[in-house]
Each structure stands twice: as structure tokens, then as C-alpha cells.
Coordinates of C-alpha atoms and ligand atoms in Angstrom, one line a residue:
M1 CA -15.7 115.7 41.8
T2 CA -13.5 115.0 44.0
I3 CA -13.2 116.6 48.0
E4 CA -10.3 117.5 48.8
W5 CA -10.1 116.9 52.5
E6 CA -7.6 118.8 54.6
A7 CA -5.0 117.0 56.9
G8 CA -5.2 116.4 60.6
R9 CA -5.6 114.5 63.4
L10 CA -8.1 111.9 62.7
D11 CA -7.0 109.0 65.2
S12 CA -5.9 108.9 69.1
D13 CA -2.5 108.6 69.7
L14 CA -2.0 105.5 71.8
D15 CA 1.4 105.9 73.4
G16 CA 1.1 104.6 77.3
V17 CA -2.3 104.1 77.1
S18 CA -4.0 100.3 79.9
F19 CA -5.7 98.3 78.4
D20 CA -9.7 99.0 78.6
T21 CA -8.3 101.8 76.0
L22 CA -7.4 100.2 74.0
A23 CA -10.1 97.3 73.4
V24 CA -12.3 100.6 72.6
R25 CA -9.4 102.7 70.4
A26 CA -6.2 100.5 69.3
G27 CA -6.2 99.7 65.2
Q28 CA -8.0 102.3 64.1
Q29 CA -7.3 103.9 60.9
R30 CA -9.8 106.3 59.6
S31 CA -10.7 106.6 56.3
P32 CA -10.5 111.2 54.9
E33 CA -14.1 110.2 55.9
G34 CA -13.7 110.5 59.4
E35 CA -15.9 107.7 60.6
H36 CA -16.4 107.1 63.9
S37 CA -16.8 103.9 64.6
E38 CA -14.8 100.8 62.3
A39 CA -16.1 100.9 58.6
L40 CA -16.7 97.8 57.6
F41 CA -15.0 97.3 54.2
L42 CA -16.5 94.8 52.6
T43 CA -14.5 94.7 49.7
S44 CA -13.0 90.6 47.7
S45 CA -9.8 92.6 45.4
Y46 CA -8.3 96.4 45.7
V47 CA -8.4 99.0 42.9
F48 CA -4.4 99.9 41.9
R49 CA -3.2 103.7 40.4
T50 CA -1.3 101.8 37.4
A51 CA -0.3 98.8 36.0
A52 CA 3.6 99.0 37.7
D53 CA 1.9 100.1 40.6
A54 CA -0.2 96.4 41.1
A55 CA 3.2 95.1 40.2
A56 CA 4.9 96.6 42.6
R57 CA 2.3 95.7 45.8
F58 CA 1.9 92.4 44.5
A59 CA 5.6 92.6 44.6
G60 CA 5.4 93.5 48.1
D61 CA 7.4 97.0 47.8
V62 CA 5.0 99.1 48.1
P63 CA 2.5 98.4 51.1
G64 CA -1.2 98.4 50.4
N65 CA -3.9 95.7 49.7
V66 CA -3.7 92.9 47.2
Y67 CA -6.4 90.9 48.1
S68 CA -9.1 90.0 51.2
R69 CA -7.3 86.6 51.6
Y70 CA -4.6 88.4 52.3
T71 CA -5.5 92.0 54.4
N72 CA -8.7 93.7 54.6
P73 CA -8.9 97.0 56.8
T74 CA -11.3 95.7 58.8
V75 CA -9.8 92.5 59.2
R76 CA -6.0 93.9 59.9
T77 CA -8.1 96.6 62.8
F78 CA -8.9 93.9 64.5
E79 CA -5.6 91.9 64.8
E80 CA -3.4 95.5 66.0
R81 CA -6.1 95.5 68.2
M82 CA -5.3 91.8 69.2
A83 CA -2.2 92.1 69.2
A84 CA -2.3 94.7 71.9
L85 CA -5.1 93.7 73.9
E86 CA -2.0 90.2 74.8
G87 CA 0.6 92.1 74.8
A88 CA 1.3 90.0 71.2
E89 CA 4.1 91.5 68.3
Q90 CA 1.4 90.5 65.9
A91 CA -1.9 88.9 65.2
V92 CA -3.7 87.2 62.6
A93 CA -8.0 86.5 62.6
T94 CA -8.5 83.1 61.5
S95 CA -12.1 82.0 60.6
S96 CA -13.4 79.8 63.8
G97 CA -11.6 78.9 66.2
M98 CA -10.0 75.7 64.7
A99 CA -8.9 77.4 61.7
A100 CA -6.5 78.8 64.2
I101 CA -5.2 76.0 65.7
M102 CA -4.7 74.5 62.2
S103 CA -3.3 77.2 61.6
V104 CA -0.8 77.3 64.7
V105 CA 0.2 73.4 63.8
M106 CA 0.7 73.1 60.0
S107 CA 3.7 76.2 60.3
L108 CA 5.1 75.5 62.3
C109 CA 5.5 71.1 62.7
S110 CA 6.5 69.0 59.9
A111 CA 6.1 65.5 59.5
G112 CA 8.4 63.6 61.8
D113 CA 8.0 66.1 64.7
H114 CA 6.2 65.4 68.1
V115 CA 3.8 67.8 69.7
L116 CA 2.6 67.1 73.1
V117 CA -1.2 68.0 74.3
S118 CA -2.8 68.4 77.5
R119 CA -5.2 66.0 78.2
S120 CA -8.4 68.0 78.6
V121 CA -8.6 70.6 75.4
F122 CA -12.1 70.4 73.3
G123 CA -13.0 68.2 72.1
S124 CA -12.4 69.6 68.5
T125 CA -9.0 69.0 69.5
I126 CA -8.6 66.4 70.8
S127 CA -10.1 65.4 67.0
L128 CA -7.7 67.2 64.9
F129 CA -4.9 66.2 66.5
E130 CA -5.9 62.6 66.5
K131 CA -7.7 62.3 63.1
Y132 CA -6.2 64.4 60.6
F133 CA -2.4 65.2 62.7
K134 CA -1.7 61.5 62.7
R135 CA -2.1 60.7 59.1
F136 CA 0.2 64.2 58.1
G137 CA 3.3 62.4 60.8
V138 CA 2.9 64.7 63.5
E139 CA 3.6 62.3 66.6
V140 CA 1.0 63.4 69.4
D141 CA 1.1 62.6 72.8
Y142 CA -1.5 64.0 76.1
V143 CA 0.0 65.3 79.6
P144 CA -2.4 66.6 82.4
L145 CA -3.1 69.1 82.7
A146 CA -1.8 69.8 85.9
D147 CA 1.0 67.2 86.3
L148 CA 4.2 69.1 85.7
D149 CA 6.8 66.5 85.7
G150 CA 5.2 64.7 83.5
W151 CA 4.8 67.6 81.1
A152 CA 8.7 67.2 82.0
A153 CA 9.2 63.0 81.3
A154 CA 7.0 62.8 78.3
F155 CA 9.6 65.2 75.8
K156 CA 11.0 63.9 73.6
A157 CA 14.0 64.7 71.0
N158 CA 11.8 65.7 68.3
T159 CA 9.5 67.2 70.3
K160 CA 8.7 70.6 68.6
L161 CA 5.7 72.2 69.3
L162 CA 3.4 72.2 73.1
F163 CA -0.5 73.2 73.3
V164 CA -2.4 73.5 76.1
E165 CA -5.4 75.7 77.2
S166 CA -5.8 76.8 80.7
P167 CA -8.0 76.8 82.5
S168 CA -9.2 73.1 80.4
N169 CA -13.0 73.0 79.2
P170 CA -15.1 72.3 81.0
L171 CA -13.3 70.9 84.0
A172 CA -11.7 73.7 84.4
E173 CA -7.9 72.6 85.4
L174 CA -5.1 74.9 85.0
V175 CA -1.4 74.6 84.4
D176 CA 1.3 77.3 85.6
I177 CA 2.2 78.9 82.8
T178 CA 5.1 80.0 83.2
A179 CA 6.8 76.8 84.3
L180 CA 5.7 75.2 81.2
A181 CA 6.9 78.0 79.5
E182 CA 10.1 77.5 80.8
L183 CA 10.3 74.1 80.4
A184 CA 9.6 73.9 76.7
H185 CA 12.2 76.6 76.0
A186 CA 14.7 74.2 78.3
K187 CA 13.9 72.0 76.1
G188 CA 14.1 73.3 72.3
A189 CA 9.6 72.9 72.0
L190 CA 7.4 76.0 71.7
L191 CA 3.7 76.6 74.2
A192 CA 1.6 77.2 72.9
V193 CA -1.8 77.9 75.0
D194 CA -5.5 78.9 74.2
N195 CA -7.3 82.0 75.8
C196 CA -10.6 80.8 74.6
F197 CA -12.1 80.3 78.4
C198 CA -10.3 83.1 80.1
T199 CA -9.4 85.7 77.0
P200 CA -6.6 88.3 77.8
A201 CA -9.1 89.9 80.0
L202 CA -8.3 88.0 82.4
Q203 CA -5.1 86.3 81.7
Q204 CA -1.9 87.7 79.7
P205 CA -0.1 83.6 78.5
L206 CA 2.8 85.9 76.1
K207 CA 3.3 87.6 79.0
L208 CA 3.5 84.2 81.7
G209 CA 6.3 82.9 78.6
A210 CA 3.9 81.5 76.3
D211 CA 4.9 81.7 72.9
V212 CA 1.8 81.6 70.9
V213 CA -1.6 82.4 72.2
I214 CA -5.0 81.2 70.2
H215 CA -8.9 82.4 70.5
S216 CA -12.2 80.6 69.2
A217 CA -12.9 84.6 68.9
T218 CA -17.1 83.0 68.8
K219 CA -17.0 83.0 72.4
Y220 CA -16.5 86.2 74.8
I221 CA -14.6 88.5 72.0
D222 CA -18.0 88.3 70.2
G223 CA -19.6 87.9 73.5
Q224 CA -23.0 87.6 72.2
G225 CA -23.5 84.6 70.3
R226 CA -23.3 85.6 66.0
S227 CA -20.5 84.9 64.9
M228 CA -18.0 81.9 64.3
G229 CA -13.6 83.3 63.8
G230 CA -10.7 82.7 64.9
V231 CA -6.8 84.6 66.3
V232 CA -3.5 83.5 66.5
A233 CA -1.6 85.8 68.2
G234 CA 2.2 85.8 69.7
R235 CA 6.3 87.0 68.0
A236 CA 6.5 88.5 64.6
E237 CA 8.7 85.9 63.5
L238 CA 6.1 83.2 63.9
M239 CA 3.2 85.1 62.4
K240 CA 5.1 85.4 60.2
E241 CA 4.6 81.7 59.0
V242 CA 1.1 81.7 60.6
V243 CA -0.2 83.6 58.4
G244 CA 2.3 82.1 55.6
F245 CA 0.4 79.8 55.8
L246 CA -3.7 81.5 55.9
R247 CA -2.5 83.5 53.1
T248 CA -1.8 80.4 51.2
A249 CA -4.7 77.6 52.6
G250 CA -7.6 80.9 52.8
P251 CA -9.2 80.0 56.7
T252 CA -8.6 83.5 57.0
L253 CA -11.5 85.3 58.8
S254 CA -14.5 87.7 57.2
P255 CA -14.1 91.2 57.2
F256 CA -18.2 91.6 58.5
N257 CA -16.9 89.0 61.5
A258 CA -14.0 91.3 62.4
W259 CA -16.6 94.3 62.6
L260 CA -18.6 92.1 65.0
F261 CA -15.1 91.1 67.3
L262 CA -14.0 94.8 67.5
K263 CA -17.7 95.4 68.7
G264 CA -17.4 92.9 71.0
L265 CA -13.6 93.8 71.9
E266 CA -14.5 97.4 73.2
T267 CA -17.2 95.3 76.4
L268 CA -14.9 92.2 76.7
R269 CA -14.0 93.4 80.1
I270 CA -16.5 95.0 81.7
R271 CA -18.6 92.1 80.4
M272 CA -16.2 88.9 81.6
Q273 CA -16.4 91.1 85.1
A274 CA -20.1 90.4 85.2
H275 CA -20.2 86.7 84.4
C276 CA -16.4 85.6 86.2
Q277 CA -18.7 87.6 89.4
S278 CA -22.4 84.9 88.8
A279 CA -20.5 82.4 88.3
L280 CA -18.9 82.6 91.4
Q281 CA -21.8 83.3 92.5
L282 CA -23.8 80.3 90.6
A283 CA -20.7 77.9 91.7
Q284 CA -20.8 78.4 95.7
W285 CA -24.4 78.5 96.3
L286 CA -24.2 74.7 93.3
E287 CA -21.3 73.7 96.3
Q288 CA -23.9 73.7 99.1
Q289 CA -27.3 71.9 96.8
P290 CA -27.5 67.7 97.1
G291 CA -27.3 65.9 95.3
I292 CA -24.0 67.3 93.9
E293 CA -20.4 65.0 93.8
K294 CA -18.5 67.7 92.3
V295 CA -18.2 71.0 91.4
H296 CA -14.9 72.5 89.2
Y297 CA -15.0 76.3 89.3
A298 CA -11.0 77.2 90.3
G299 CA -12.5 80.2 91.8
L300 CA -13.3 78.0 94.6
T301 CA -11.2 77.4 97.5
S302 CA -12.3 74.0 97.2
H303 CA -10.6 74.1 93.4
P304 CA -6.8 72.6 93.7
Q305 CA -5.5 74.5 92.3
H306 CA -7.2 77.7 94.0
E307 CA -4.0 80.0 94.8
L308 CA -2.4 79.8 90.8
A309 CA -5.5 81.1 89.5
K310 CA -5.4 83.3 91.2
R311 CA -1.6 84.0 90.4
Q312 CA -1.8 83.8 86.8
Q313 CA -5.3 85.1 86.5
S314 CA -7.7 88.5 87.4
A315 CA -10.3 86.3 87.8
F316 CA -11.7 83.3 87.4
G317 CA -13.8 83.0 84.5
A318 CA -17.7 81.5 83.7
V319 CA -18.0 78.0 83.0
V320 CA -18.4 76.8 86.1
S321 CA -19.1 72.2 85.9
F322 CA -20.1 70.3 87.9
E323 CA -21.2 66.3 88.8
V324 CA -24.1 64.6 89.5
K325 CA -25.1 61.5 91.7
G326 CA -26.6 60.2 89.1
G327 CA -25.3 59.8 86.8
K328 CA -26.3 59.9 82.6
E329 CA -30.3 59.8 83.3
A330 CA -30.0 62.3 86.7
A331 CA -27.8 65.2 84.6
W332 CA -29.8 64.7 81.5
R333 CA -33.2 65.7 84.1
V334 CA -31.2 68.1 85.8
I335 CA -30.5 70.4 82.0
D336 CA -34.6 69.5 80.3
A337 CA -36.3 70.4 83.7
T338 CA -33.8 74.1 84.0
R339 CA -36.7 76.3 82.0
V340 CA -34.0 80.1 81.2
I341 CA -31.0 78.6 80.5
S342 CA -30.0 77.7 76.9
I343 CA -29.3 74.1 76.7
T344 CA -26.9 74.7 73.1
T345 CA -22.7 73.6 74.0
N346 CA -22.2 78.2 73.1
L347 CA -19.9 79.4 76.0
G348 CA -19.1 82.6 76.2
D349 CA -23.2 84.5 75.1
T350 CA -24.7 86.9 77.4
K351 CA -27.1 83.4 77.3
T352 CA -26.6 81.4 79.7
T353 CA -26.1 77.5 78.2
I354 CA -26.2 73.9 80.4
A355 CA -24.4 71.3 78.9
H356 CA -23.5 67.9 78.8
P357 CA -20.5 67.1 77.3
A358 CA -20.1 63.2 77.2
T359 CA -23.1 63.4 74.9
T360 CA -22.1 67.0 73.1
S361 CA -18.5 68.4 72.5
H362 CA -17.0 65.2 73.8
G363 CA -19.7 62.9 72.1
R364 CA -17.6 61.8 69.1
L365 CA -14.2 60.3 71.0
T366 CA -14.3 57.1 72.2
P367 CA -14.9 55.5 76.4
A368 CA -11.2 55.4 76.4
E369 CA -10.1 59.9 75.0
R370 CA -13.5 60.5 77.1
A371 CA -12.3 58.8 80.3
N372 CA -8.8 60.3 79.7
A373 CA -11.0 63.7 79.4
G374 CA -11.8 63.4 82.4
I375 CA -15.3 64.0 81.2
S376 CA -17.9 61.9 82.9
D377 CA -21.9 60.6 82.2
S378 CA -22.7 62.7 85.0
L379 CA -20.5 65.8 83.9
I380 CA -22.9 68.8 84.1
R381 CA -21.4 72.1 82.1
V382 CA -22.1 75.8 82.6
A383 CA -21.0 79.3 80.6
V384 CA -22.7 81.5 83.1
G385 CA -23.6 85.0 80.9
L386 CA -25.0 88.3 81.8
E387 CA -28.5 87.7 83.2
D388 CA -29.6 88.4 86.5
V389 CA -27.9 85.6 88.5
A390 CA -31.3 85.2 91.4
D391 CA -32.7 84.3 88.1
L392 CA -29.6 81.2 86.9
Q393 CA -29.6 80.0 90.2
A394 CA -33.5 79.8 90.2
D395 CA -33.2 77.9 87.4
L396 CA -30.6 76.2 88.2
A397 CA -32.5 74.3 91.7
R398 CA -35.6 73.2 89.8
G399 CA -33.1 71.6 87.7
L400 CA -31.6 69.9 90.3
A401 CA -35.1 69.5 92.6
A402 CA -36.2 67.4 89.2
I403 CA -33.3 64.7 90.3
Ligands
LIG501 C1 -15.1 76.7 71.1 C2 -13.2 76.0 71.3 C3 -12.8 76.1 69.9 C4 -13.0 76.7 68.5 O1 -12.9 77.0 68.3 P1 -14.5 77.6 67.1 O2 -14.5 78.6 67.0 O3 -15.5 76.7 67.6 O4 -14.2 77.0 66.0 C5 -11.3 75.5 70.8 N1 -10.9 76.0 71.9 C6 -12.0 76.5 72.8 C7 -11.2 75.9 74.4 C8 -12.8 76.5 72.6 O5 -13.7 76.5 73.8

């Protein structure tokens, strides 16, 4: 028996609504069932009415789903919501943050192109450029993130892409995205920004002039440490290339993870607000403690780019790094003495995490690459979660007392 549904309103009209409303509602297309929460479409393929219908959809003459490596309604909802939040013409989801970075380079660069990468980026990002892209004839050079003169001097005739994290992991360095975008465009290059640490709730790089935004959705977008995913967002003309690569090569997002991320986005801004508030409080407290050499956090007035951070971001993020006196041994003692905080390298979770970058996330780099990225043996990274900040402070105090 077929149920006849009444025609009528099922989806919201989102013209002119603000970020918080888009975070909850953008991209949703309700099925005739009228489900209130976003539906999870666990299907790898789709059926067609007739052979002619199948042919038309495969040819792209008629819009519609063909196969979930290409499109899936739950993934599409997530992509449309991310595009709305980043102010992008289009966004596409990937199976991880690294898959997002790979897809950008594979789709926008060719052998013989030159890429400029900021010196202090995620450990696997450096390995991806060094071990793999170089093997396929992409030239790579590294530039200190904040050094605009250094960027200007590093361009070559074949420079195609600039790749930065701002703020960077784990030292919270920044670059003036608007100034760097102007520099890139004047030289005919594109600027890609890994916006993982800020999320669109704190910073929207496309609005600052960047061409492509990249996310590890594994972090704050999921927000609860459950699943892997990534996003690439930008102009439709560039995204066409990225989408083409993804559909062919296949590191696309699972619908289940897309569904989790949709639920994560609904609370993104209020979570980021709470993460950032606790992080600032802990950074200010850490700066006053004996045994600490230096605290890296853009919310501190002692941070060399504090003014830029205030201008470019609506808050300072939730990753606080600090160097202790006494090198690796002291750093490990601090980490081992904590009792609440988890010893793990993930970030963007409700649960606060603590890690020693030199021997974990950046452990595979050569000592020279590590030194270049500014990762010392005495550096500890804390990704502040949503526990009571007084409990986190007491835990870190226990750690510092162990030095
Ligand atoms: C985690 C992370 C990545 C990689 O993302 P995955 O989802 O782990 O593949 C890339 N960039 C930054 C800044 C990250 O923190």
C-alpha cells in the first residue's frame, strides 16, 4: 500500500538567518515521513525507476543519487551545513582530515608545481608532503607561519598553493590570513587554510580572503571524540576539482559519521565558547606557576600575536601548550601525575587531553623537522575540554608538583 502524503511545508526557510540557526538547521531536506531530526541513510546504492532513468542519472542529465561514493543524502546535509557555516559556495566531506588535505593537493596541484607550507603544521601533514607529494614531483618549501616577508620571498614562478594552519598546532602561532591571501593572489597562487583549531564558530577564513578551507571534523565538529572525518570548502569552481578527485579515488565520508557531525554542529558554538573560556583561565593560571618556562596561547597578552588573534578570531581556541623547566623528563612527569585528564593526542573532545608532542604527534619527524616546527622536548599540549575548570587546574597543579 502506498501512503499519499499531503504537499506542504516540511523544511525551514533559512534566508537571512544567523550562524546559530544555520548550525542547527542548514542543509536538512526532510523526507515525506516528516522526521524532525536528520535521517540517516545507510545505503551504498540507489534504485532507479527505469533503465532510462538510470542512464540519465549516470550521465548527470537528471540530478539524483547514483552511489554513496558520489552522493548520500545524510552526507549532503552535512556538506551543505558546513558550506553555510563557512560562507562557502560548496563543501565536500572526506573520510578524515588527512583525506581532506590529500584531496586538495591531488586535485589542485600537478607534478612540477610548487607548494608553500607553514613550518609548524600537524605532524601527518608534514609527512604527507615530505614522503608522498614530493615523490609525485610536487615541490615543497616551508615558511615560518607568521613571517609575511618570508612568505613573499619564498614564491617561485611555479608556486601554485599556500597551505597554512592558523592558529597552528601545537604552538598557537597565527598568520594574518587577509594579508597572506593578498600576497598569494598577487602571485597567482591559491591559499588553503586548515581551520581545525578554530572551526567556523571562531574564524571563517574564506571571508578573510582564503580560497579553500580544510577541516578535520574528527576534532571540534564531532566534539565528543567518536568519529573520523574531514571537510573541504570553497568556491564552486575549485570544489568541482576536489569533488571529482574524491568521487574517483574514494576517501569520502561515511553517512553514519556525517550524521554524528550534524549532531555535533548543533552545539558547536556553545561548546567552543565553553572550551575557550576554560582554556583562557588555565593559560593565565599556568603562566603564573613556577616550573613553567613559557605558555603558548593567543589569548594571553604576552602572546606576540595577541592583537591579530583578537582581530581575526572571535575567541582564542582551546589548545594550550606550555614548556616546563627540565626537558623531556620533567614533561613526562607532569603528564604522568595527572589523574583526571586523559593522556592521548586527540583534541576537540569534551574530555581534556594531555600529550607530549615531541614523542607522539611529531615523533615521526626527524629531529631537524621537529626543531623546524618549534617542538621542543619540554613542550606539553593540553586540549581543554568541558570538565569543571577548577578540577582541571587541580589536576595540572598535581602534575607540576611532580617536577
Ligand atoms: C587532526 C588534525 C588533522 C588531521 O585530521 P584527521 O581527522 O586526524 O585525519 C589535520 N590538521 C589538524 C590541525 C589536526 O589537528
